[in-house]
Amino acid sequence: MNKNFKSLLFILFSFLFISCQPEPVEVCAIENQSLYQHYDFPVGVAIEPYQTAFFNENEPIIRTQFDRLTASNRFKADFIHPEENTFFWTQADLIIEYAEANNKSVHGHTLIWHEQLPTWMENFKGNRNEWEEMMKKHITTIASRYKGKVKAWDVVNEAFLEDGTLRPNIWYKNMGSSYIEKAFQYAHEADPGALLFYNDFNLALRPAKRKAALDLMKQLKFKGLPIHGIGMQSHIAISYPSELDLALAMKEITDAGFKLHISELDVAVNGNSSSSFKLNSELLQRQAKRYKFVFENYSKLEKQYQYGITIWGINDGESWIPGYFNREDYPLLFDETFSPKPAYCALINN
């Protein structure tokens, strides 16, 4: 083998080795940075009240990086309406007070859902009219209390199955499909100034579900109900859904005349629930690319339909995903030590 050929092989293999290496992990600091100030639309985060305490390490991140807050759980029925004639306001009020003190808006989540219901509600006995009255009291009491303080509500959450049929939940079984219409009616009557949203998951991954949700919301809107937007939850992964599916879902929702809220964004790096999973720099870069795509594509939508993007949690150590799916995962912008990850860096350097 001649000398020139050996040199050529060395150069070729060196190039292949270098090109196969993952991109270096991007590092950045959050000092003097504010994520929401990099965008023309609100950038929010889902929180629990304890995270807003001045001694909690999440608090500076909440205060400096986001301009909208969503309560992960504290507006849900089991927390806020534990007994039929008892409402528990303390925890929800803490979020409202923190938001007002720090000039942040609040998105209300959620008025009607089939999960996280108190026992009394699950065991409620009554005819259709009595169910309607019970639901009206629940919605009216909450939305009236926070009138003008909660700027928008997820009125109905996750009403459709993956095939586009209505979920046979406790509300549907006792009130029929009209429970959705009634919920929006009661919410609007309680606070006419609030924006009202329908919220659901897998709207990008399941076209039949997306079509069914849009068709019903358009029908109700045509009847005069004030349905302002769609919440596309976006619990996605680095490998699904495709960028095309994400972009198409965003376009179809806004083309239908609804504001779009990317309402529960996180990006799983272990979406296949592998028991041998190991986090590495390549996965972090793929996660960063996925976050960046969502923000970039959302930025291209018509401004009138950009309600904002909400990240579903602050740091990996407190994400809902590992506990819910019983797997290792790191889906958020900050790691368990509250340090910014490449995904955060990609968004502020976008």
Short mmCIF file of C-alpha atoms in Angstrom, two decimals, residues 22-274:
data_model
loop_
_atom_site.label_atom_id
_atom_site.label_comp_id
_atom_site.label_asym_id
_atom_site.label_seq_id
_atom_site.Cartn_x
_atom_site.Cartn_y
_atom_site.Cartn_z
CA PRO A 22 -22.78 13.78 18.41
CA GLU A 23 -22.80 17.55 18.33
CA PRO A 24 -21.26 19.05 21.47
CA VAL A 25 -23.78 19.79 24.19
CA GLU A 26 -24.70 23.45 24.14
CA VAL A 27 -24.29 25.13 27.48
CA CYS A 28 -25.56 28.51 28.60
CA ALA A 29 -26.47 30.41 31.73
CA ILE A 30 -29.81 31.91 32.70
CA GLU A 31 -28.33 34.94 34.41
CA ASN A 32 -29.52 38.08 32.61
CA GLN A 33 -31.67 35.89 30.35
CA SER A 34 -35.43 35.70 30.19
CA LEU A 35 -36.97 33.06 27.96
CA TYR A 36 -40.29 34.79 27.45
CA GLN A 37 -38.62 38.02 26.35
CA HIS A 38 -37.16 36.20 23.34
CA TYR A 39 -40.63 35.67 21.86
CA ASP A 40 -43.59 37.76 20.74
CA PHE A 41 -46.08 35.42 22.39
CA PRO A 42 -46.45 34.40 26.05
CA VAL A 43 -44.25 31.57 27.31
CA GLY A 44 -45.74 29.90 30.35
CA VAL A 45 -45.03 27.11 32.79
CA ALA A 46 -47.08 24.68 34.86
CA ILE A 47 -46.37 24.99 38.58
CA GLU A 48 -47.36 23.91 42.07
CA PRO A 49 -47.79 26.55 44.80
CA TYR A 50 -44.80 25.36 46.88
CA GLN A 51 -42.52 26.13 43.94
CA THR A 52 -43.27 29.85 44.28
CA ALA A 53 -41.89 30.11 47.82
CA PHE A 54 -38.89 32.46 47.97
CA PHE A 55 -36.61 29.72 49.34
CA ASN A 56 -37.58 27.16 46.67
CA GLU A 57 -35.00 26.74 43.91
CA ASN A 58 -37.71 26.75 41.25
CA GLU A 59 -38.88 30.24 42.18
CA PRO A 60 -36.16 32.31 40.45
CA ILE A 61 -36.71 30.29 37.28
CA ILE A 62 -40.46 30.88 37.38
CA ARG A 63 -40.02 34.58 38.09
CA THR A 64 -37.39 35.32 35.44
CA GLN A 65 -38.15 32.91 32.59
CA PHE A 66 -41.93 32.79 32.17
CA ASP A 67 -44.75 35.31 31.93
CA ARG A 68 -47.77 33.00 32.27
CA LEU A 69 -48.59 30.45 34.96
CA THR A 70 -50.79 27.36 34.85
CA ALA A 71 -51.62 25.46 38.01
CA SER A 72 -50.71 21.83 37.36
CA ASN A 73 -53.34 20.54 39.78
CA ARG A 74 -54.77 23.14 42.13
CA PHE A 75 -57.80 24.11 40.01
CA LYS A 76 -58.75 20.48 39.40
CA ALA A 77 -61.91 19.26 41.09
CA ASP A 78 -60.36 16.93 43.66
CA PHE A 79 -58.21 19.75 45.03
CA ILE A 80 -60.50 22.74 44.79
CA HIS A 81 -63.94 21.14 45.38
CA PRO A 82 -63.27 18.22 47.77
CA GLU A 83 -66.79 18.08 49.24
CA GLU A 84 -70.11 18.92 47.62
CA ASN A 85 -70.56 22.10 49.63
CA THR A 86 -66.89 22.84 50.31
CA PHE A 87 -64.40 24.67 48.12
CA PHE A 88 -60.73 24.81 49.09
CA TRP A 89 -59.23 28.04 47.77
CA THR A 90 -55.96 28.37 49.66
CA GLN A 91 -53.58 26.70 47.20
CA ALA A 92 -55.15 28.21 44.08
CA ASP A 93 -55.11 31.63 45.74
CA LEU A 94 -51.37 31.32 46.35
CA ILE A 95 -50.77 30.99 42.63
CA ILE A 96 -53.02 33.96 41.87
CA GLU A 97 -51.25 36.10 44.48
CA TYR A 98 -47.81 35.15 43.21
CA ALA A 99 -48.83 35.93 39.63
CA GLU A 100 -50.20 39.34 40.58
CA ALA A 101 -47.10 40.19 42.61
CA ASN A 102 -44.83 39.30 39.70
CA ASN A 103 -46.86 40.67 36.78
CA LYS A 104 -47.78 37.31 35.26
CA SER A 105 -51.05 36.11 33.77
CA VAL A 106 -52.80 32.92 34.87
CA HIS A 107 -54.29 30.22 32.66
CA GLY A 108 -56.92 28.13 34.45
CA HIS A 109 -56.67 24.35 34.18
CA THR A 110 -59.21 22.71 34.19
CA LEU A 111 -62.93 23.09 34.90
CA ILE A 112 -64.34 19.81 33.54
CA TRP A 113 -62.33 16.59 33.26
CA HIS A 114 -63.06 12.92 33.85
CA GLU A 115 -60.02 12.37 36.09
CA GLN A 116 -58.97 13.76 39.47
CA LEU A 117 -62.57 13.99 40.61
CA PRO A 118 -63.48 14.02 44.31
CA THR A 119 -65.23 10.94 45.65
CA TRP A 120 -68.50 12.79 46.18
CA MET A 121 -68.61 13.80 42.52
CA GLU A 122 -67.84 10.28 41.29
CA ASN A 123 -70.65 8.95 43.50
CA PHE A 124 -73.14 11.72 42.73
CA LYS A 125 -76.69 10.44 42.25
CA GLY A 126 -79.20 12.40 40.26
CA ASN A 127 -81.10 12.79 37.02
CA ARG A 128 -79.83 14.75 34.05
CA ASN A 129 -81.09 18.09 35.35
CA GLU A 130 -79.46 17.51 38.72
CA TRP A 131 -76.15 16.66 37.05
CA GLU A 132 -76.38 19.87 35.04
CA GLU A 133 -77.04 21.87 38.20
CA MET A 134 -74.12 20.22 39.97
CA MET A 135 -71.78 20.96 37.08
CA LYS A 136 -73.06 24.53 36.80
CA LYS A 137 -72.40 25.16 40.49
CA HIS A 138 -68.88 23.75 40.18
CA ILE A 139 -67.97 25.86 37.14
CA THR A 140 -69.77 29.03 38.22
CA THR A 141 -68.33 29.09 41.72
CA ILE A 142 -64.74 28.70 40.52
CA ALA A 143 -64.88 30.92 37.45
CA SER A 144 -66.74 33.67 39.34
CA ARG A 145 -64.23 33.72 42.18
CA TYR A 146 -61.33 34.23 39.79
CA LYS A 147 -63.14 36.53 37.37
CA GLY A 148 -60.62 38.97 35.92
CA LYS A 149 -57.74 37.15 37.62
CA VAL A 150 -57.69 33.99 35.51
CA LYS A 151 -57.53 35.28 31.95
CA ALA A 152 -58.46 32.01 30.23
CA TRP A 153 -59.78 28.56 31.10
CA ASP A 154 -59.41 25.04 29.83
CA VAL A 155 -63.15 24.52 30.11
CA VAL A 156 -63.30 20.90 28.95
CA ASN A 157 -60.30 18.58 29.02
CA GLU A 158 -59.77 15.35 27.04
CA ALA A 159 -63.34 14.63 25.92
CA PHE A 160 -62.36 12.50 22.90
CA LEU A 161 -60.90 9.04 22.47
CA GLU A 162 -58.08 8.40 19.99
CA ASP A 163 -60.50 7.32 17.23
CA GLY A 164 -62.44 10.58 17.44
CA THR A 165 -65.45 9.28 19.35
CA LEU A 166 -66.55 10.96 22.55
CA ARG A 167 -65.06 9.47 25.68
CA PRO A 168 -67.79 7.65 27.69
CA ASN A 169 -66.83 9.46 30.88
CA ILE A 170 -68.91 10.28 33.92
CA TRP A 171 -70.18 13.52 32.37
CA TYR A 172 -71.17 11.91 29.08
CA LYS A 173 -72.91 9.00 30.81
CA ASN A 174 -75.07 11.32 32.91
CA MET A 175 -75.60 14.30 30.60
CA GLY A 176 -74.89 13.07 27.08
CA SER A 177 -72.72 15.01 24.64
CA SER A 178 -74.42 18.26 25.63
CA TYR A 179 -72.21 18.44 28.74
CA ILE A 180 -69.51 20.04 26.59
CA GLU A 181 -71.83 22.76 25.33
CA LYS A 182 -73.21 23.37 28.82
CA ALA A 183 -69.72 23.66 30.30
CA PHE A 184 -68.74 26.43 27.89
CA GLN A 185 -72.07 28.18 28.45
CA TYR A 186 -71.67 28.17 32.24
CA ALA A 187 -68.04 29.30 32.08
CA HIS A 188 -68.91 32.23 29.84
CA GLU A 189 -71.81 33.29 32.03
CA ALA A 190 -69.55 33.25 35.08
CA ASP A 191 -66.81 35.32 33.44
CA PRO A 192 -67.72 36.86 30.06
CA GLY A 193 -64.24 38.34 29.71
CA ALA A 194 -62.31 35.08 29.94
CA LEU A 195 -60.98 33.24 26.90
CA LEU A 196 -62.33 29.69 26.75
CA PHE A 197 -60.40 26.67 25.46
CA TYR A 198 -60.93 23.02 24.68
CA ASN A 199 -57.79 21.05 25.67
CA ASP A 200 -56.63 17.57 24.59
CA PHE A 201 -53.60 15.34 23.97
CA ASN A 202 -52.34 13.59 20.81
CA LEU A 203 -54.00 16.11 18.50
CA ALA A 204 -50.93 16.01 16.25
CA LEU A 205 -50.52 12.24 16.43
CA ARG A 206 -54.18 11.28 15.85
CA PRO A 207 -55.81 13.07 12.86
CA ALA A 208 -59.23 11.50 13.51
CA LYS A 209 -59.23 12.83 17.05
CA ARG A 210 -58.15 16.28 15.89
CA LYS A 211 -60.85 16.38 13.22
CA ALA A 212 -63.56 15.31 15.65
CA ALA A 213 -62.54 17.93 18.20
CA LEU A 214 -62.35 20.69 15.60
CA ASP A 215 -65.67 19.70 14.04
CA LEU A 216 -67.48 19.83 17.38
CA MET A 217 -65.89 23.10 18.45
CA LYS A 218 -66.77 24.68 15.09
CA GLN A 219 -70.37 23.49 15.47
CA LEU A 220 -70.64 24.95 18.95
CA LYS A 221 -69.00 28.18 17.86
CA PHE A 222 -71.47 28.43 14.96
CA LYS A 223 -74.30 28.13 17.52
CA GLY A 224 -72.92 31.21 19.24
CA LEU A 225 -70.88 29.68 22.04
CA PRO A 226 -67.70 31.64 22.80
CA ILE A 227 -65.05 29.01 22.15
CA HIS A 228 -61.87 30.96 21.58
CA GLY A 229 -59.13 28.39 21.30
CA ILE A 230 -57.79 24.86 21.28
CA GLY A 231 -55.19 23.58 23.70
CA MET A 232 -52.84 21.16 21.96
CA GLN A 233 -51.17 19.51 24.94
CA SER A 234 -48.01 18.34 23.15
CA HIS A 235 -46.60 15.70 25.45
CA ILE A 236 -44.28 14.65 22.66
CA ALA A 237 -40.98 12.78 22.29
CA ILE A 238 -37.79 13.20 20.32
CA SER A 239 -39.01 10.61 17.80
CA TYR A 240 -42.75 11.33 17.53
CA PRO A 241 -44.89 12.85 16.23
CA SER A 242 -43.16 13.91 13.03
CA GLU A 243 -42.39 17.56 12.36
CA LEU A 244 -44.88 17.38 9.49
CA ASP A 245 -47.64 16.13 11.79
CA LEU A 246 -46.90 18.84 14.36
CA ALA A 247 -46.92 21.59 11.75
CA LEU A 248 -50.09 20.26 10.12
CA ALA A 249 -51.96 20.14 13.43
CA MET A 250 -50.99 23.73 14.24
CA LYS A 251 -52.09 24.87 10.79
CA GLU A 252 -55.43 23.06 10.85
CA ILE A 253 -56.35 24.47 14.25
CA THR A 254 -55.54 28.05 13.33
CA ASP A 255 -57.02 27.72 9.83
CA ALA A 256 -60.28 26.79 11.58
CA GLY A 257 -60.21 30.19 13.29
CA PHE A 258 -59.15 29.12 16.78
CA LYS A 259 -56.38 30.49 18.92
CA LEU A 260 -53.76 27.81 19.51
CA HIS A 261 -52.29 27.10 22.92
CA ILE A 262 -49.39 24.65 23.01
CA SER A 263 -50.64 23.92 26.47
CA GLU A 264 -48.59 21.14 28.09
CA LEU A 265 -45.30 20.92 26.22
CA ASP A 266 -42.60 18.50 27.26
CA VAL A 267 -40.27 16.38 25.12
CA ALA A 268 -39.53 12.86 26.33
CA VAL A 269 -36.11 11.40 25.55
CA ASN A 270 -37.14 7.87 26.55
CA GLY A 271 -40.46 7.71 24.74
CA ASN A 272 -40.17 3.96 24.22
CA SER A 273 -39.82 3.35 27.99
CA SER A 274 -36.57 1.43 27.63
#
